Amino acid sequence: MRKKGIVIAIDGPAGAGKSTTAGLVAKTLGYVYLDTGAMYRAVGLAALQTAVPLDDGDAMSALAKGLLLDLIMVEGAQQTRLNGQDVSPFLRTPEVSLAASNVAVHQGVRDVLVTKQQAIGREGGIVLEGRDTGTAIFPDAELKIFLVADVEERARRRQLEMKGRGECMGLDLLVAQIRERDERDAMTQRRFGPWPPSDAVLVDTTGLSVSEQVLQVVGLARTRGA
């Protein structure tokens, strides 16, 4: 057993409920919550701000190495700080989402971020959400969860999320974007190992409320020693 508890790694395609579920599972268990995707988004944002070409692996890796990235909890919510500035409100825009997806293909960037993530979760008592959580970051995680959901439901969730930020996009366009991202993410992830990991527990969130998703994962975590 690790010093502070088990490691729970949650992965899955875009819109399956990873962030919401992981945050609430961590809160329920009294664990640290780490949104690894926010770190890739922050690197993507930095690239857009500095005009570093997203397809230049060497330049992107150098950029990632030079960034000061911090994930801290503020009033129960994770805050992402880039070079000392809270950039959380800017990380969910379509432009940053696309940049993050392109950034994630570079092994040098992944190496930098994985090292940071492993240092944060080494003693356990943590819920990690995002790419590589159950493979490159913590292949020995005590519990690996892979959340899935129908494309249409994931698009509806994304639409509601956007409306909450005052943004508007048609459902058909969101469905097309999510399908395109699914294909791109699957191609990228399988370059670095099986996706989902063969030892992950698949949880289909289609038709489930947030509380039902959380209960399922917490129940599984309890059986693993959380």
mmCIF file of C-alpha atoms in Angstrom:
data_model
loop_
_atom_site.group_PDB
_atom_site.id
_atom_site.type_symbol
_atom_site.label_atom_id
_atom_site.label_comp_id
_atom_site.label_asym_id
_atom_site.label_seq_id
_atom_site.Cartn_x
_atom_site.Cartn_y
_atom_site.Cartn_z
ATOM 1 C CA MET A 1 0.000 0.000 0.000
ATOM 2 C CA ARG A 2 1.237 3.468 -0.866
ATOM 3 C CA LYS A 3 1.691 6.005 1.907
ATOM 4 C CA LYS A 4 -1.472 8.037 1.223
ATOM 5 C CA GLY A 5 -3.776 5.484 -0.445
ATOM 6 C CA ILE A 6 -4.291 3.956 -3.867
ATOM 7 C CA VAL A 7 -3.846 5.482 -7.319
ATOM 8 C CA ILE A 8 -7.033 5.722 -9.395
ATOM 9 C CA ALA A 9 -6.442 6.346 -13.109
ATOM 10 C CA ILE A 10 -9.443 7.475 -15.171
ATOM 11 C CA ASP A 11 -9.292 7.675 -18.965
ATOM 12 C CA GLY A 12 -11.718 7.653 -21.873
ATOM 13 C CA PRO A 13 -12.755 9.598 -24.969
ATOM 14 C CA ALA A 14 -13.737 13.272 -24.964
ATOM 15 C CA GLY A 15 -17.041 14.016 -23.265
ATOM 16 C CA ALA A 16 -17.384 10.708 -21.404
ATOM 17 C CA GLY A 17 -17.462 12.494 -18.042
ATOM 18 C CA LYS A 18 -13.864 12.044 -16.940
ATOM 19 C CA SER A 19 -13.266 15.436 -15.331
ATOM 20 C CA THR A 20 -16.539 15.681 -13.430
ATOM 21 C CA THR A 21 -16.412 12.070 -12.254
ATOM 22 C CA ALA A 22 -12.739 12.174 -11.268
ATOM 23 C CA GLY A 23 -13.144 15.403 -9.288
ATOM 24 C CA LEU A 24 -16.118 14.109 -7.328
ATOM 25 C CA VAL A 25 -14.543 10.700 -6.707
ATOM 26 C CA ALA A 26 -11.472 12.446 -5.294
ATOM 27 C CA LYS A 27 -13.657 14.651 -3.093
ATOM 28 C CA THR A 28 -15.639 11.646 -1.831
ATOM 29 C CA LEU A 29 -12.495 9.697 -0.945
ATOM 30 C CA GLY A 30 -10.551 12.689 0.367
ATOM 31 C CA TYR A 31 -7.968 12.208 -2.383
ATOM 32 C CA VAL A 32 -6.009 14.669 -4.515
ATOM 33 C CA TYR A 33 -7.512 15.296 -7.957
ATOM 34 C CA LEU A 34 -5.159 15.698 -10.926
ATOM 35 C CA ASP A 35 -6.531 16.648 -14.348
ATOM 36 C CA THR A 36 -3.601 15.682 -16.565
ATOM 37 C CA GLY A 37 -5.411 16.961 -19.650
ATOM 38 C CA ALA A 38 -5.287 20.471 -18.221
ATOM 39 C CA MET A 39 -1.504 20.288 -18.396
ATOM 40 C CA TYR A 40 -1.588 19.477 -22.126
ATOM 41 C CA ARG A 41 -4.110 22.254 -22.643
ATOM 42 C CA ALA A 42 -1.829 24.675 -20.815
ATOM 43 C CA VAL A 43 1.074 23.714 -23.083
ATOM 44 C CA GLY A 44 -1.211 24.142 -26.092
ATOM 45 C CA LEU A 45 -2.272 27.565 -24.827
ATOM 46 C CA ALA A 46 1.365 28.559 -24.328
ATOM 47 C CA ALA A 47 2.147 27.484 -27.899
ATOM 48 C CA LEU A 48 -0.685 29.612 -29.252
ATOM 49 C CA GLN A 49 0.428 32.578 -27.179
ATOM 50 C CA THR A 50 4.045 32.339 -28.320
ATOM 51 C CA ALA A 51 3.382 31.206 -31.918
ATOM 52 C CA VAL A 52 5.453 28.033 -31.494
ATOM 53 C CA PRO A 53 4.498 25.675 -34.371
ATOM 54 C CA LEU A 54 2.318 22.874 -33.016
ATOM 55 C CA ASP A 55 3.815 20.389 -35.474
ATOM 56 C CA ASP A 56 7.436 21.091 -34.477
ATOM 57 C CA GLY A 57 8.216 18.367 -31.945
ATOM 58 C CA ASP A 58 11.587 19.744 -30.859
ATOM 59 C CA ALA A 59 10.258 23.266 -30.385
ATOM 60 C CA MET A 60 7.187 22.027 -28.507
ATOM 61 C CA SER A 61 9.324 19.868 -26.207
ATOM 62 C CA ALA A 62 11.612 22.790 -25.455
ATOM 63 C CA LEU A 63 8.598 24.976 -24.731
ATOM 64 C CA ALA A 64 7.123 22.392 -22.339
ATOM 65 C CA LYS A 65 10.423 22.059 -20.470
ATOM 66 C CA GLY A 66 10.591 25.800 -19.895
ATOM 67 C CA LEU A 67 7.069 26.257 -18.573
ATOM 68 C CA LEU A 68 6.199 26.584 -14.903
ATOM 69 C CA LEU A 69 3.057 24.471 -14.549
ATOM 70 C CA ASP A 70 1.170 24.176 -11.266
ATOM 71 C CA LEU A 71 -2.122 22.468 -10.446
ATOM 72 C CA ILE A 72 -3.533 23.611 -7.117
ATOM 73 C CA MET A 73 -6.853 23.309 -5.310
ATOM 74 C CA VAL A 74 -8.692 26.567 -4.609
ATOM 75 C CA GLU A 75 -12.007 26.353 -2.739
ATOM 76 C CA GLY A 76 -12.484 22.755 -3.821
ATOM 77 C CA ALA A 77 -11.720 23.336 -7.516
ATOM 78 C CA GLN A 78 -8.542 22.638 -9.437
ATOM 79 C CA GLN A 79 -6.770 25.725 -10.733
ATOM 80 C CA THR A 80 -4.190 25.499 -13.517
ATOM 81 C CA ARG A 81 -1.401 28.048 -13.328
ATOM 82 C CA LEU A 82 0.904 28.741 -16.238
ATOM 83 C CA ASN A 83 4.023 30.692 -15.290
ATOM 84 C CA GLY A 84 2.232 31.938 -12.189
ATOM 85 C CA GLN A 85 -1.008 32.973 -13.926
ATOM 86 C CA ASP A 86 -4.358 31.203 -13.491
ATOM 87 C CA VAL A 87 -5.291 30.116 -17.026
ATOM 88 C CA SER A 88 -8.166 27.785 -16.073
ATOM 89 C CA PRO A 89 -10.862 29.921 -17.802
ATOM 90 C CA PHE A 90 -9.035 29.705 -21.143
ATOM 91 C CA LEU A 91 -8.376 25.978 -21.360
ATOM 92 C CA ARG A 92 -11.728 24.736 -22.705
ATOM 93 C CA THR A 93 -12.020 26.814 -25.868
ATOM 94 C CA PRO A 94 -12.138 24.917 -29.208
ATOM 95 C CA GLU A 95 -8.813 26.477 -30.247
ATOM 96 C CA VAL A 96 -7.002 25.329 -27.106
ATOM 97 C CA SER A 97 -8.653 21.898 -27.256
ATOM 98 C CA LEU A 98 -7.357 21.397 -30.790
ATOM 99 C CA ALA A 99 -3.910 22.690 -29.841
ATOM 100 C CA ALA A 100 -3.755 20.300 -26.880
ATOM 101 C CA SER A 101 -4.632 17.363 -29.113
ATOM 102 C CA ASN A 102 -1.821 18.299 -31.509
ATOM 103 C CA VAL A 103 0.642 18.893 -28.666
ATOM 104 C CA ALA A 104 -0.034 15.442 -27.221
ATOM 105 C CA VAL A 105 1.433 13.626 -30.240
ATOM 106 C CA HIS A 106 4.980 14.731 -29.368
ATOM 107 C CA GLN A 107 6.843 12.230 -27.196
ATOM 108 C CA GLY A 108 9.119 14.928 -25.792
ATOM 109 C CA VAL A 109 6.139 16.879 -24.444
ATOM 110 C CA ARG A 110 4.624 13.726 -22.980
ATOM 111 C CA ASP A 111 7.906 12.846 -21.260
ATOM 112 C CA VAL A 112 8.058 16.262 -19.583
ATOM 113 C CA LEU A 113 4.467 16.149 -18.346
ATOM 114 C CA VAL A 114 4.527 12.487 -17.287
ATOM 115 C CA THR A 115 7.533 13.175 -15.058
ATOM 116 C CA LYS A 116 5.639 16.022 -13.356
ATOM 117 C CA GLN A 117 2.520 13.873 -12.942
ATOM 118 C CA GLN A 118 4.397 10.920 -11.474
ATOM 119 C CA ALA A 119 6.031 13.190 -8.904
ATOM 120 C CA ILE A 120 2.637 14.531 -7.828
ATOM 121 C CA GLY A 121 1.039 11.086 -7.392
ATOM 122 C CA ARG A 122 3.930 8.916 -6.242
ATOM 123 C CA GLU A 123 2.629 8.490 -2.670
ATOM 124 C CA GLY A 124 -0.901 7.609 -3.763
ATOM 125 C CA GLY A 125 -4.166 9.004 -2.484
ATOM 126 C CA ILE A 126 -4.817 10.494 -5.903
ATOM 127 C CA VAL A 127 -7.319 10.373 -8.748
ATOM 128 C CA LEU A 128 -5.696 11.119 -12.124
ATOM 129 C CA GLU A 129 -7.820 11.872 -15.156
ATOM 130 C CA GLY A 130 -6.683 12.006 -18.770
ATOM 131 C CA ARG A 131 -4.416 10.397 -21.331
ATOM 132 C CA ASP A 132 -1.656 7.975 -20.291
ATOM 133 C CA THR A 133 -2.916 7.790 -16.707
ATOM 134 C CA GLY A 134 -3.076 4.000 -16.637
ATOM 135 C CA THR A 135 -0.176 3.318 -19.004
ATOM 136 C CA ALA A 136 2.776 5.722 -19.121
ATOM 137 C CA ILE A 137 2.075 7.586 -15.863
ATOM 138 C CA PHE A 138 0.947 4.860 -13.458
ATOM 139 C CA PRO A 139 0.929 1.455 -15.163
ATOM 140 C CA ASP A 140 0.798 0.000 -11.635
ATOM 141 C CA ALA A 141 -2.286 1.997 -10.598
ATOM 142 C CA GLU A 142 -4.447 -0.010 -8.215
ATOM 143 C CA LEU A 143 -7.589 0.939 -10.161
ATOM 144 C CA LYS A 144 -7.870 1.866 -13.836
ATOM 145 C CA ILE A 145 -11.211 3.133 -15.119
ATOM 146 C CA PHE A 146 -12.094 3.717 -18.780
ATOM 147 C CA LEU A 147 -15.273 5.771 -19.153
ATOM 148 C CA VAL A 148 -17.286 5.515 -22.374
ATOM 149 C CA ALA A 149 -20.573 6.983 -23.639
ATOM 150 C CA ASP A 150 -22.521 7.299 -26.893
ATOM 151 C CA VAL A 151 -21.243 10.010 -29.232
ATOM 152 C CA GLU A 152 -24.610 11.778 -29.249
ATOM 153 C CA GLU A 153 -24.732 11.933 -25.463
ATOM 154 C CA ARG A 154 -21.179 13.228 -25.281
ATOM 155 C CA ALA A 155 -22.092 15.930 -27.807
ATOM 156 C CA ARG A 156 -25.105 16.981 -25.728
ATOM 157 C CA ARG A 157 -22.928 17.216 -22.627
ATOM 158 C CA ARG A 158 -20.389 19.351 -24.478
ATOM 159 C CA GLN A 159 -23.180 21.593 -25.767
ATOM 160 C CA LEU A 160 -24.470 22.175 -22.234
ATOM 161 C CA GLU A 161 -20.939 22.893 -21.048
ATOM 162 C CA MET A 162 -20.506 25.468 -23.814
ATOM 163 C CA LYS A 163 -23.847 27.100 -23.051
ATOM 164 C CA GLY A 164 -22.673 27.537 -19.480
ATOM 165 C CA ARG A 165 -19.791 29.609 -20.855
ATOM 166 C CA GLY A 166 -22.094 31.623 -23.104
ATOM 167 C CA GLU A 167 -21.011 29.778 -26.271
ATOM 168 C CA CYS A 168 -23.259 28.184 -28.886
ATOM 169 C CA MET A 169 -22.685 25.363 -31.373
ATOM 170 C CA GLY A 170 -25.081 23.063 -33.206
ATOM 171 C CA LEU A 171 -25.413 19.468 -32.027
ATOM 172 C CA ASP A 172 -24.634 17.987 -35.453
ATOM 173 C CA LEU A 173 -21.382 19.925 -35.674
ATOM 174 C CA LEU A 174 -20.393 18.841 -32.165
ATOM 175 C CA VAL A 175 -21.097 15.194 -33.030
ATOM 176 C CA ALA A 176 -18.865 15.509 -36.107
ATOM 177 C CA GLN A 177 -16.091 17.183 -34.099
ATOM 178 C CA ILE A 178 -16.200 14.529 -31.375
ATOM 179 C CA ARG A 179 -16.080 11.692 -33.918
ATOM 180 C CA GLU A 180 -13.093 13.329 -35.592
ATOM 181 C CA ARG A 181 -11.351 13.764 -32.252
ATOM 182 C CA ASP A 182 -12.114 10.155 -31.273
ATOM 183 C CA GLU A 183 -10.341 8.947 -34.422
ATOM 184 C CA ARG A 184 -7.369 11.249 -33.876
ATOM 185 C CA ASP A 185 -7.053 10.385 -30.182
ATOM 186 C CA ALA A 186 -7.308 6.639 -30.834
ATOM 187 C CA MET A 187 -4.553 6.823 -33.467
ATOM 188 C CA THR A 188 -2.358 8.882 -31.161
ATOM 189 C CA GLN A 189 -2.910 6.791 -28.047
ATOM 190 C CA ARG A 190 -2.259 3.463 -29.740
ATOM 191 C CA ARG A 191 1.201 4.710 -30.688
ATOM 192 C CA PHE A 192 2.029 4.708 -26.974
ATOM 193 C CA GLY A 193 0.277 1.513 -25.861
ATOM 194 C CA PRO A 194 -3.139 -0.175 -25.759
ATOM 195 C CA TRP A 195 -6.111 2.175 -25.406
ATOM 196 C CA PRO A 196 -8.003 1.353 -23.268
ATOM 197 C CA PRO A 197 -5.454 -0.570 -21.174
ATOM 198 C CA SER A 198 -6.210 -4.284 -21.060
ATOM 199 C CA ASP A 199 -6.598 -4.180 -17.260
ATOM 200 C CA ALA A 200 -8.963 -1.174 -17.177
ATOM 201 C CA VAL A 201 -12.558 -1.479 -15.968
ATOM 202 C CA LEU A 202 -14.938 -0.112 -18.609
ATOM 203 C CA VAL A 203 -17.788 2.022 -17.233
ATOM 204 C CA ASP A 204 -20.476 3.085 -19.723
ATOM 205 C CA THR A 205 -21.877 6.438 -18.575
ATOM 206 C CA THR A 206 -24.605 6.630 -21.230
ATOM 207 C CA GLY A 207 -27.850 7.390 -19.412
ATOM 208 C CA LEU A 208 -26.170 7.629 -16.014
ATOM 209 C CA SER A 209 -26.403 10.653 -13.768
ATOM 210 C CA VAL A 210 -23.198 12.139 -12.421
ATOM 211 C CA SER A 211 -23.943 10.738 -8.964
ATOM 212 C CA GLU A 212 -24.442 7.250 -10.440
ATOM 213 C CA GLN A 213 -21.114 7.458 -12.245
ATOM 214 C CA VAL A 214 -19.363 8.533 -9.071
ATOM 215 C CA LEU A 215 -20.986 5.791 -6.986
ATOM 216 C CA GLN A 216 -19.810 3.131 -9.435
ATOM 217 C CA VAL A 217 -16.210 4.316 -9.386
ATOM 218 C CA VAL A 218 -16.124 4.860 -5.618
ATOM 219 C CA GLY A 219 -17.510 1.360 -5.134
ATOM 220 C CA LEU A 220 -14.772 -0.101 -7.301
ATOM 221 C CA ALA A 221 -12.162 1.961 -5.441
ATOM 222 C CA ARG A 222 -13.352 0.633 -2.089
ATOM 223 C CA THR A 223 -12.805 -2.924 -3.280
ATOM 224 C CA ARG A 224 -9.192 -1.993 -4.138
ATOM 225 C CA GLY A 225 -8.363 -0.580 -0.719
ATOM 226 C CA ALA A 226 -9.352 3.097 -0.969
#
